[in-house]
PDB file of C-alpha atoms in Angstrom:
ATOM      1  CA  UNK M   1     -11.012 -14.073  -4.496  1.00 94.00           C
ATOM      2  CA  UNK M   2     -10.537 -10.509  -5.640  1.00 97.00           C
ATOM      3  CA  UNK M   3      -8.093  -7.704  -4.832  1.00 98.00           C
ATOM      4  CA  UNK M   4      -8.553  -4.212  -3.438  1.00 98.00           C
ATOM      5  CA  UNK M   5      -6.004  -1.571  -4.418  1.00 98.00           C
ATOM      6  CA  UNK M   6      -4.818   1.003  -1.895  1.00 98.00           C
ATOM      7  CA  UNK M   7      -2.340   3.825  -2.086  1.00 97.00           C
ATOM      8  CA  UNK M   8      -0.859   6.503   0.095  1.00 98.00           C
ATOM      9  CA  UNK M   9       1.699   9.208  -0.638  1.00 97.00           C
ATOM     10  CA  UNK M  10       2.863  11.539   2.078  1.00 97.00           C
ATOM     11  CA  UNK M  11       5.627  12.672   4.390  1.00 97.00           C
ATOM     12  CA  UNK M  12       7.708   9.568   5.067  1.00 96.00           C
ATOM     13  CA  UNK M  13       8.280  10.583   8.688  1.00 96.00           C
ATOM     14  CA  UNK M  14       4.527  10.338   9.306  1.00 96.00           C
ATOM     15  CA  UNK M  15       4.813   6.560   9.016  1.00 95.00           C
ATOM     16  CA  UNK M  16       6.332   6.670  12.504  1.00 94.00           C
ATOM     17  CA  UNK M  17       2.862   7.401  13.929  1.00 92.00           C
ATOM     18  CA  UNK M  18       2.122   3.789  14.804  1.00 91.00           C
ATOM     19  CA  UNK M  19      -1.135   4.640  16.570  1.00 90.00           C
ATOM     20  CA  UNK M  20      -2.610   5.718  13.239  1.00 93.00           C
ATOM     21  CA  UNK M  21      -1.384   2.514  11.637  1.00 96.00           C
ATOM     22  CA  UNK M  22      -2.864  -0.088  14.007  1.00 95.00           C
ATOM     23  CA  UNK M  23      -6.528  -1.143  13.746  1.00 94.00           C
ATOM     24  CA  UNK M  24      -7.010  -1.181  17.538  1.00 91.00           C
ATOM     25  CA  UNK M  25      -6.273   2.546  17.783  1.00 94.00           C
ATOM     26  CA  UNK M  26      -9.196   4.998  17.851  1.00 93.00           C
ATOM     27  CA  UNK M  27      -7.748   7.109  15.026  1.00 92.00           C
ATOM     28  CA  UNK M  28      -7.045   4.191  12.696  1.00 95.00           C
ATOM     29  CA  UNK M  29     -10.206   4.374  10.551  1.00 92.00           C
ATOM     30  CA  UNK M  30      -9.738   8.064   9.772  1.00 92.00           C
ATOM     31  CA  UNK M  31      -5.945   7.994   9.476  1.00 95.00           C
ATOM     32  CA  UNK M  32      -4.700   8.287   5.895  1.00 94.00           C
ATOM     33  CA  UNK M  33      -1.532   6.350   6.812  1.00 97.00           C
ATOM     34  CA  UNK M  34      -0.932   2.842   5.494  1.00 97.00           C
ATOM     35  CA  UNK M  35      -1.427   0.169   8.154  1.00 97.00           C
ATOM     36  CA  UNK M  36       1.445  -1.778   9.722  1.00 95.00           C
ATOM     37  CA  UNK M  37       0.109  -5.084   8.291  1.00 95.00           C
ATOM     38  CA  UNK M  38      -0.993  -5.143   4.664  1.00 96.00           C
ATOM     39  CA  UNK M  39      -4.259  -6.980   5.338  1.00 96.00           C
ATOM     40  CA  UNK M  40      -5.354  -4.273   7.745  1.00 97.00           C
ATOM     41  CA  UNK M  41      -6.105  -2.035   4.762  1.00 97.00           C
ATOM     42  CA  UNK M  42      -9.383  -4.009   4.688  1.00 97.00           C
ATOM     43  CA  UNK M  43     -10.325  -2.436   8.048  1.00 96.00           C
ATOM     44  CA  UNK M  44     -10.182   1.060   6.535  1.00 95.00           C
ATOM     45  CA  UNK M  45     -13.361   2.648   5.149  1.00 94.00           C
ATOM     46  CA  UNK M  46     -14.308   1.478   1.640  1.00 96.00           C
ATOM     47  CA  UNK M  47     -13.757   5.051   0.421  1.00 95.00           C
ATOM     48  CA  UNK M  48      -9.994   4.375   0.683  1.00 95.00           C
ATOM     49  CA  UNK M  49     -10.153   1.695  -2.020  1.00 97.00           C
ATOM     50  CA  UNK M  50      -8.457   2.922  -5.204  1.00 97.00           C
ATOM     51  CA  UNK M  51      -9.820   0.033  -7.273  1.00 98.00           C
ATOM     52  CA  UNK M  52     -11.166  -3.505  -7.076  1.00 98.00           C
ATOM     53  CA  UNK M  53     -10.028  -6.227  -9.451  1.00 98.00           C
ATOM     54  CA  UNK M  54     -11.266  -9.728 -10.204  1.00 97.00           C
ATOM     55  CA  UNK M  55      -8.340 -10.479 -12.518  1.00 97.00           C
ATOM     56  CA  UNK M  56      -4.732 -10.631 -11.239  1.00 96.00           C
ATOM     57  CA  UNK M  57      -3.422  -9.236 -14.532  1.00 96.00           C
ATOM     58  CA  UNK M  58      -5.690  -6.208 -14.269  1.00 97.00           C
ATOM     59  CA  UNK M  59      -4.614  -5.723 -10.649  1.00 98.00           C
ATOM     60  CA  UNK M  60      -0.938  -5.874 -11.650  1.00 97.00           C
ATOM     61  CA  UNK M  61      -1.705  -3.368 -14.410  1.00 97.00           C
ATOM     62  CA  UNK M  62      -2.958  -0.932 -11.756  1.00 98.00           C
ATOM     63  CA  UNK M  63       0.345  -1.328  -9.878  1.00 96.00           C
ATOM     64  CA  UNK M  64       2.308  -0.660 -13.062  1.00 96.00           C
ATOM     65  CA  UNK M  65       0.302   2.477 -13.873  1.00 97.00           C
ATOM     66  CA  UNK M  66       0.573   3.916 -10.361  1.00 97.00           C
ATOM     67  CA  UNK M  67       4.281   3.100 -10.139  1.00 95.00           C
ATOM     68  CA  UNK M  68       4.781   4.828 -13.475  1.00 93.00           C
ATOM     69  CA  UNK M  69       3.219   7.999 -12.059  1.00 95.00           C
ATOM     70  CA  UNK M  70       5.893   8.260  -9.325  1.00 94.00           C
ATOM     71  CA  UNK M  71       8.879   6.818 -11.195  1.00 90.00           C
ATOM     72  CA  UNK M  72      10.434  10.225 -11.916  1.00 91.00           C
ATOM     73  CA  UNK M  73      10.241  11.108  -8.207  1.00 93.00           C
ATOM     74  CA  UNK M  74      11.908   7.957  -6.849  1.00 91.00           C
ATOM     75  CA  UNK M  75      15.149   8.488  -4.961  1.00 90.00           C
ATOM     76  CA  UNK M  76      16.567   5.225  -6.324  1.00 82.00           C
ATOM     77  CA  UNK M  77      14.777   4.698  -9.624  1.00 76.00           C
ATOM     78  CA  UNK M  78      14.056   1.108 -10.506  1.00 68.00           C
ATOM     79  CA  UNK M  79      16.238  -0.523  -7.894  1.00 78.00           C
ATOM     80  CA  UNK M  80      14.103  -3.508  -8.779  1.00 85.00           C
ATOM     81  CA  UNK M  81      13.038  -3.228 -12.425  1.00 88.00           C
ATOM     82  CA  UNK M  82       9.308  -2.808 -12.966  1.00 90.00           C
ATOM     83  CA  UNK M  83       9.022  -5.951 -15.096  1.00 92.00           C
ATOM     84  CA  UNK M  84      10.627  -8.011 -12.332  1.00 94.00           C
ATOM     85  CA  UNK M  85       8.188  -6.553  -9.802  1.00 93.00           C
ATOM     86  CA  UNK M  86       5.277  -7.390 -12.082  1.00 95.00           C
ATOM     87  CA  UNK M  87       6.417 -10.993 -12.586  1.00 96.00           C
ATOM     88  CA  UNK M  88       6.314 -11.408  -8.807  1.00 96.00           C
ATOM     89  CA  UNK M  89       2.924  -9.684  -8.476  1.00 97.00           C
ATOM     90  CA  UNK M  90       1.332 -11.779 -11.228  1.00 96.00           C
ATOM     91  CA  UNK M  91       2.597 -14.925  -9.518  1.00 97.00           C
ATOM     92  CA  UNK M  92       1.749 -13.965  -5.922  1.00 97.00           C
ATOM     93  CA  UNK M  93      -1.730 -12.486  -6.307  1.00 97.00           C
ATOM     94  CA  UNK M  94      -3.540 -15.609  -7.577  1.00 96.00           C
ATOM     95  CA  UNK M  95      -1.968 -17.555  -4.701  1.00 96.00           C
ATOM     96  CA  UNK M  96      -3.565 -15.230  -2.125  1.00 95.00           C
ATOM     97  CA  UNK M  97      -0.438 -13.217  -1.312  1.00 96.00           C
ATOM     98  CA  UNK M  98      -0.827  -9.465  -0.807  1.00 97.00           C
ATOM     99  CA  UNK M  99       1.522  -7.285  -2.868  1.00 98.00           C
ATOM    100  CA  UNK M 100       2.782  -4.101  -1.251  1.00 96.00           C
ATOM    101  CA  UNK M 101       5.309  -1.747  -2.828  1.00 96.00           C
ATOM    102  CA  UNK M 102       6.797   1.111  -0.823  1.00 95.00           C
ATOM    103  CA  UNK M 103       9.369   3.561  -2.102  1.00 94.00           C
ATOM    104  CA  UNK M 104      11.043   6.729  -0.906  1.00 95.00           C
ATOM    105  CA  UNK M 105      10.451   9.768  -3.070  1.00 96.00           C
ATOM    106  CA  UNK M 106      12.428  12.969  -3.353  1.00 96.00           C
ATOM    107  CA  UNK M 107      11.791  15.540  -0.635  1.00 96.00           C
ATOM    108  CA  UNK M 108      11.314  12.989   2.160  1.00 97.00           C
ATOM    109  CA  UNK M 109       8.037  11.687   0.795  1.00 97.00           C
ATOM    110  CA  UNK M 110       7.006   8.044   0.635  1.00 97.00           C
ATOM    111  CA  UNK M 111       4.593   6.150  -1.604  1.00 97.00           C
ATOM    112  CA  UNK M 112       2.803   2.962  -0.645  1.00 97.00           C
ATOM    113  CA  UNK M 113       0.952   0.916  -3.298  1.00 98.00           C
ATOM    114  CA  UNK M 114      -0.860  -2.227  -2.246  1.00 97.00           C
ATOM    115  CA  UNK M 115      -3.068  -4.953  -3.627  1.00 98.00           C
ATOM    116  CA  UNK M 116      -4.809  -6.786  -0.815  1.00 98.00           C
ATOM    117  CA  UNK M 117      -6.432 -10.190  -1.265  1.00 97.00           C
ATOM    118  CA  UNK M 118     -10.053 -10.417  -0.243  1.00 96.00           C
ATOM    119  CA  UNK M 119     -10.901 -12.588   1.555  1.00 95.00           C
ATOM    120  CA  UNK M 120      -7.539 -12.427   3.264  1.00 95.00           C
ATOM    121  CA  UNK M 121      -5.986 -15.462   4.897  1.00 91.00           C
ATOM    122  CA  UNK M 122      -3.960 -13.433   7.425  1.00 92.00           C
ATOM    123  CA  UNK M 123      -6.621 -11.108   8.854  1.00 94.00           C
ATOM    124  CA  UNK M 124     -10.298 -11.628   9.598  1.00 93.00           C
ATOM    125  CA  UNK M 125     -11.588  -8.243   8.433  1.00 95.00           C
ATOM    126  CA  UNK M 126     -14.744  -8.480   6.316  1.00 94.00           C
ATOM    127  CA  UNK M 127     -14.674  -7.341   2.713  1.00 95.00           C
ATOM    128  CA  UNK M 128     -15.031  -3.542   2.794  1.00 93.00           C
ATOM    129  CA  UNK M 129     -17.199  -3.346  -0.337  1.00 82.00           C
TER     130      UNK M 129
END
């Protein structure tokens, strides 16, 4: 098993466009929006992958770095402390559980950071890379 990292930052209201977030929709592959189900990231083009990790600790490190980049813009900074989030991620990833963090940012923006297990036990999408 390995993990693909995905991220999206944009206008939070855009997440309401469910047609761009469902793999059966014609615009899904080209839509920059995060999918409704975490595993459906694997159905996006491989160019959307922000990183691929064979080690859960390295994958969790990516989450920590990316979260750190947006920390100052969070509306409710560290509602859940970063270390607590990382404890969960380091436990969940090796067990085949996707980790998805989503947070509201100032100015109505939203950030989505995800580590998706590949192969994935919840969706049948092939490995994108």
